[in-house]
Coordinates of C-alpha atoms in Angstrom, one line a residue:
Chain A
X1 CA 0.0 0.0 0.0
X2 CA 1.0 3.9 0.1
X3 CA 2.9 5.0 2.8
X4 CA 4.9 7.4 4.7
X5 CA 7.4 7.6 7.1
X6 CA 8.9 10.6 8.4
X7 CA 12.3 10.4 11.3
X8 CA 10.9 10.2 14.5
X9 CA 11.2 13.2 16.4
X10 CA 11.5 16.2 18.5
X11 CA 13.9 17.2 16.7
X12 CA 16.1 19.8 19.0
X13 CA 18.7 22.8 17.4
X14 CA 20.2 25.9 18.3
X15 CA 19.1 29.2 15.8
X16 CA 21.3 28.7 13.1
X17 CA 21.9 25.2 12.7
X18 CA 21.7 23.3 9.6
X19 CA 18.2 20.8 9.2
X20 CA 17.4 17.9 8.0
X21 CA 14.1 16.2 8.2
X22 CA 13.9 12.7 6.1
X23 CA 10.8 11.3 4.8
X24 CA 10.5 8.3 2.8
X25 CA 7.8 7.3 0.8
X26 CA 6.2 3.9 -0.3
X27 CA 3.8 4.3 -3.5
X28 CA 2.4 2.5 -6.6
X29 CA 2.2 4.8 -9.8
X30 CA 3.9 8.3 -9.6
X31 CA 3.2 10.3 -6.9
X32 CA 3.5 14.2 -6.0
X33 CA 4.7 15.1 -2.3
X34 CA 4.5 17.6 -0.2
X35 CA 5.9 19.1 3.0
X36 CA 3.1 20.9 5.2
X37 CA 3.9 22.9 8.5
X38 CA 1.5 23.5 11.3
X39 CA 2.4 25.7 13.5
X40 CA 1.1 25.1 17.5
X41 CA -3.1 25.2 17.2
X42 CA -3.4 26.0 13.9
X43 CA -4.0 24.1 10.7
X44 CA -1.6 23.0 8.3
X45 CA 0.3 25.1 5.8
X46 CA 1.7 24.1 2.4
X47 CA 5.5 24.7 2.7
X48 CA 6.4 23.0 -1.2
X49 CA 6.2 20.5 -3.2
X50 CA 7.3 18.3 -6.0
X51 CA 5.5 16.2 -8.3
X52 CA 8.1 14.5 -10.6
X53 CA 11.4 13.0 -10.2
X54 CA 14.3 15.6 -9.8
X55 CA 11.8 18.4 -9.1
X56 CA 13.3 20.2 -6.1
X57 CA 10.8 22.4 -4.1
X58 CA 11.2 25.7 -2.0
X59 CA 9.9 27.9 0.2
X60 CA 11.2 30.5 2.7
X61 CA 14.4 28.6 3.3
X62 CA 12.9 25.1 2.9
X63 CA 14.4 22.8 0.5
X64 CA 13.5 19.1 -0.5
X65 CA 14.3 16.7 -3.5
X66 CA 12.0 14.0 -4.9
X67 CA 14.4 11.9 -5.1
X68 CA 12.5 8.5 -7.2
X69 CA 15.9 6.3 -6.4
X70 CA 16.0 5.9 -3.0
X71 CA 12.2 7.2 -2.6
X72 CA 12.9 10.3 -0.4
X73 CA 11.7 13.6 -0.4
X74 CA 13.9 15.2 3.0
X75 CA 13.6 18.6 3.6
X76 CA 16.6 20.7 4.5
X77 CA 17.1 24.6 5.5
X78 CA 20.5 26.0 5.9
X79 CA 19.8 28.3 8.7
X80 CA 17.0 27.7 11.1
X81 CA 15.2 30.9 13.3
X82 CA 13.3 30.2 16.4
X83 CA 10.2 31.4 14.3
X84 CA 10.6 28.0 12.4
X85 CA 9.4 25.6 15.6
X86 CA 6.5 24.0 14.9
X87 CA 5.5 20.0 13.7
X88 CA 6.3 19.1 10.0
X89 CA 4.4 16.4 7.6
X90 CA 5.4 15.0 4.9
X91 CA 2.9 13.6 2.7
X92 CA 1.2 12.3 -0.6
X93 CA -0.8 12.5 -3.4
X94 CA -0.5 9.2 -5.9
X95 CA -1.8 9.9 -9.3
X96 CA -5.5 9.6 -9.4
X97 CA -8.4 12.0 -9.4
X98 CA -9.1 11.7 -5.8
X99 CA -6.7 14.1 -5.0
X100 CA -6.3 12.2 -1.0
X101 CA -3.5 12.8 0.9
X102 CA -1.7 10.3 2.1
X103 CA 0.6 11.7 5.9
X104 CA 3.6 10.6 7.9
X105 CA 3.2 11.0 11.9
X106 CA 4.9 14.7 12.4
X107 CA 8.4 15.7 13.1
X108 CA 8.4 18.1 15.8
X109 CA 11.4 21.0 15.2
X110 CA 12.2 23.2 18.1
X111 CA 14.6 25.9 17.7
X112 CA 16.7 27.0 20.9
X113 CA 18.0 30.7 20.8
Chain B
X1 CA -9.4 37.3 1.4
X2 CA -10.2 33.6 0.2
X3 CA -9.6 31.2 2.7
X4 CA -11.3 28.1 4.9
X5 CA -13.4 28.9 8.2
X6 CA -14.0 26.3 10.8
X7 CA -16.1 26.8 14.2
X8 CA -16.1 26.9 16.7
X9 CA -12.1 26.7 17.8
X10 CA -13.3 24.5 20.8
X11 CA -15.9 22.2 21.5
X12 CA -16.9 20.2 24.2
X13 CA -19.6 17.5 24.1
X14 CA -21.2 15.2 26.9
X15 CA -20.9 11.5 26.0
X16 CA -23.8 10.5 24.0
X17 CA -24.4 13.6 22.2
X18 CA -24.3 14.0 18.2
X19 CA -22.1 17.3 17.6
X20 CA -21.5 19.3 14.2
X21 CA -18.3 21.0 13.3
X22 CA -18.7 24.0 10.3
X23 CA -16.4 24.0 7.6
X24 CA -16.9 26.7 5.1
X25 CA -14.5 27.7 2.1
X26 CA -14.5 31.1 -0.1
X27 CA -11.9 29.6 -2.6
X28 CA -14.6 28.2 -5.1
X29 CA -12.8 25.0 -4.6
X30 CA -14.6 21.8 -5.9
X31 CA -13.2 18.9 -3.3
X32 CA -13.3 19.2 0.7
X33 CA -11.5 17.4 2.8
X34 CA -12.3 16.0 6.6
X35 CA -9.5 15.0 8.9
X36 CA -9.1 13.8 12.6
X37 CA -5.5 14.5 14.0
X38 CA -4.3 13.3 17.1
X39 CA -1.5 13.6 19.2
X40 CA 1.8 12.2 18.2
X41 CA 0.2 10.9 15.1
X42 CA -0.5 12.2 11.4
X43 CA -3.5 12.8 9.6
X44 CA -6.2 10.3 9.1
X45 CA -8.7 10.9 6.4
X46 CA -12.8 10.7 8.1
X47 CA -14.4 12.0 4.6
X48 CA -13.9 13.4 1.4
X49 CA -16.3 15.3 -1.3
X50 CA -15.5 15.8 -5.0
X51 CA -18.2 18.0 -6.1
X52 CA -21.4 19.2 -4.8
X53 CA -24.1 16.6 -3.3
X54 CA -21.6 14.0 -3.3
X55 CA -18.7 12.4 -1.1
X56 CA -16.8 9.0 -0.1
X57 CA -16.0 7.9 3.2
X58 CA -12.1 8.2 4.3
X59 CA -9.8 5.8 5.9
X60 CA -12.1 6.1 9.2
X61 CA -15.7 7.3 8.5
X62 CA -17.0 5.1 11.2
X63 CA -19.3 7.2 13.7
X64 CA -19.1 10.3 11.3
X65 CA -21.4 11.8 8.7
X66 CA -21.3 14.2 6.2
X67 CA -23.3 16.4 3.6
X68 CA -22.5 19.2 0.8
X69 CA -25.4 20.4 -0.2
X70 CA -23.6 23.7 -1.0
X71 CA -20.1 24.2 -2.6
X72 CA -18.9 26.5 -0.3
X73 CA -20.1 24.0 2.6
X74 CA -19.0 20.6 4.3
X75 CA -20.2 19.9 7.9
X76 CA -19.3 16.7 9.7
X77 CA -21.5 15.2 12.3
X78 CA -19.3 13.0 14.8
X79 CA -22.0 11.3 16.0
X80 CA -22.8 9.2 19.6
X81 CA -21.5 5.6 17.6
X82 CA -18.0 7.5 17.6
X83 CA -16.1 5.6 20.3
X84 CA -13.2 8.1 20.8
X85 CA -13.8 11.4 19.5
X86 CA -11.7 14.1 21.7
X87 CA -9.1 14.7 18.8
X88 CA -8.3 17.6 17.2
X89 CA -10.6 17.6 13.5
X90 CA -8.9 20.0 9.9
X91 CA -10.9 20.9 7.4
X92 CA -9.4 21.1 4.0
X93 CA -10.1 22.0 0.1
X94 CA -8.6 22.3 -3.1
X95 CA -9.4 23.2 -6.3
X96 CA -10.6 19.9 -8.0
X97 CA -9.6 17.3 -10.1
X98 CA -9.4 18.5 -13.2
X99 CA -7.0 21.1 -12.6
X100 CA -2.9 20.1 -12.3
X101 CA -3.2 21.4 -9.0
X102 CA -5.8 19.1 -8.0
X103 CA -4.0 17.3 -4.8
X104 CA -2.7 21.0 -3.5
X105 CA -4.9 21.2 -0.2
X106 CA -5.7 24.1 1.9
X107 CA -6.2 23.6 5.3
X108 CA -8.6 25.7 8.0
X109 CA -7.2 26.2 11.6
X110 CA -9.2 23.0 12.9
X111 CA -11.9 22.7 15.4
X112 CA -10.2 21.0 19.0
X113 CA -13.5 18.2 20.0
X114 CA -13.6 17.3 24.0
X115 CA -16.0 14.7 25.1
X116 CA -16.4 15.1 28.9

C-alpha cells in the first residue's frame, strides 16, 4: 500500500543550525509530495512540493528533492530561526483524481536561541 | 481574502451527544476534505467530497457523517456511535480534479473536540 514515514522526532537545534528532516515514501504509480507545516493550534500550511522526479521544491528557506531512487523527499534549510518551531508532515498525493492525501506522523522541530 | 473557516475553535460534548463541526470555504474550490489528528500521530482521512451533493467515506468514517449540499459548505456530524472522538478535527479543500493542482490542499485552523 502507500505510505509514509517521516524520522521520528522532537527534533532539537540551536538558531542557526543546519536541518534535516527525512521522509520516505512507499507508492504504486507516480506520486506528488508535499511538505506541510503546522504551527502550534493552527492548521496546516503548504511549505512546497514536487510532483516528478528531480523536481526540487522551495519555500522560505525550505528545501526538499524528490528523489524517485531511493524514494525520499527530505527537507533541509541552511539556517534555522526560532520562528521556524512547529510540527512538519510530509505527505502524498498518488496519481489519481481523488486528490487524498496520504501523511507521515509529524516531526516536531524546536529551535533554541 | 479567500480562505477556509471552521467553528467553533473548541468544543466540548457530553458522552452520548451527536455534535456538528462548520467548515466553510471562499476559494470556489470543488473537493473538501475532513480530517481527525491526534497527538503524536499524522493525519487520518474521516471523509472526502468531489463535487457538490456528493462524497466517499475516508480511511475512518465510522461514527461520522457528512453532507455538501452547498459548494462553499461541508459539515461533519461526529455522532454518539463515535467511540473516541476528543481529537483535534482539519478541514481542507482544493481546487478539483481536473486542474494540475488538484492534490494542493488548503487547510482551515481546525476545530479542537472534547467529550467530557
Amino acid at each position: 500500500g502507500n505510505s509514509v514515514t517521516q524520522m521520528e522526532g522532537p527534533v532539537t537545534l540551536s538558531e542557526e543550525a543546519f536541518l534535516t528532516i527525512n521522509c520516505t515514501y512507499t507508492a504504486t504509480g507516480y506520486p506528488s509530495l508535499f511538505w506541510y507545516v503546522q504551527y502550534p493550534g493552527e492548521g496546516l500550511q503548504l511549505l512546497l512540493k514536487a510532483t516528478k522526479a528531480d523536481d526540487k521544491g522551495s519555500n522560505k528557506g525550505f528545501e526538499a528533492t524528490y528523489r524517485k531512487e531511493t524514494t525520499s523527499f527530505h527537507l533541509e534549510k541552511g539556517s534555522v530561526q526560532v520562528s521556524d518551531s512547529a510540527v512538519y508532515f510530509c505527505a502524498l498525493s498518488i496519481s489519481s483524481n481523488t486528490g487524498k492525501l496520504i501523511f507521515g506522523q509529524g516531526t516536531t522541530l524546536q529551535v533554541k536561541p | 481574502d479567500g480562505g477556509i473557516t471552521q467553528s467553533p475553535k473548541y468544543l466540548f460534548r457530553k458522552e452520548g451527544q451527536n455534535v456538528t463541526l462548520s467548515c466553510e470555504q471562499n476559494l470556489n474550490h470543488d473537493a473538501m476534505y475532513w480530517y481527525r489528528q491526534d497527538p503524536g500521530q499524522g493525519l487520518r482521512l474521516i471523509y472526502y467530497s468531489q463535487i457538490v451533493n456528493d462524497f466517499q467515506k475516508g480511511d475512518i468514517a465510522e461514527g461520522y457523517s457528512v453532507s455538501r449540499e452547498k459548494k462553499e459548505s461541508f459539515p461533519l456530524t461526529v455522532t454518539s456511535a463515535q467511540k473516541n472522538p476528543t481529537a483535534f478535527y482539519l478541514c481542507a479543500s482544493s481546487i478539483g480534479w481536473a486542474s494540475p493542482a488538484y492534490n494542493e490542499q488548503f487547510f482551515g485552523p481546525g476545530t479542537r473536540l472534547t467529550v467530557l
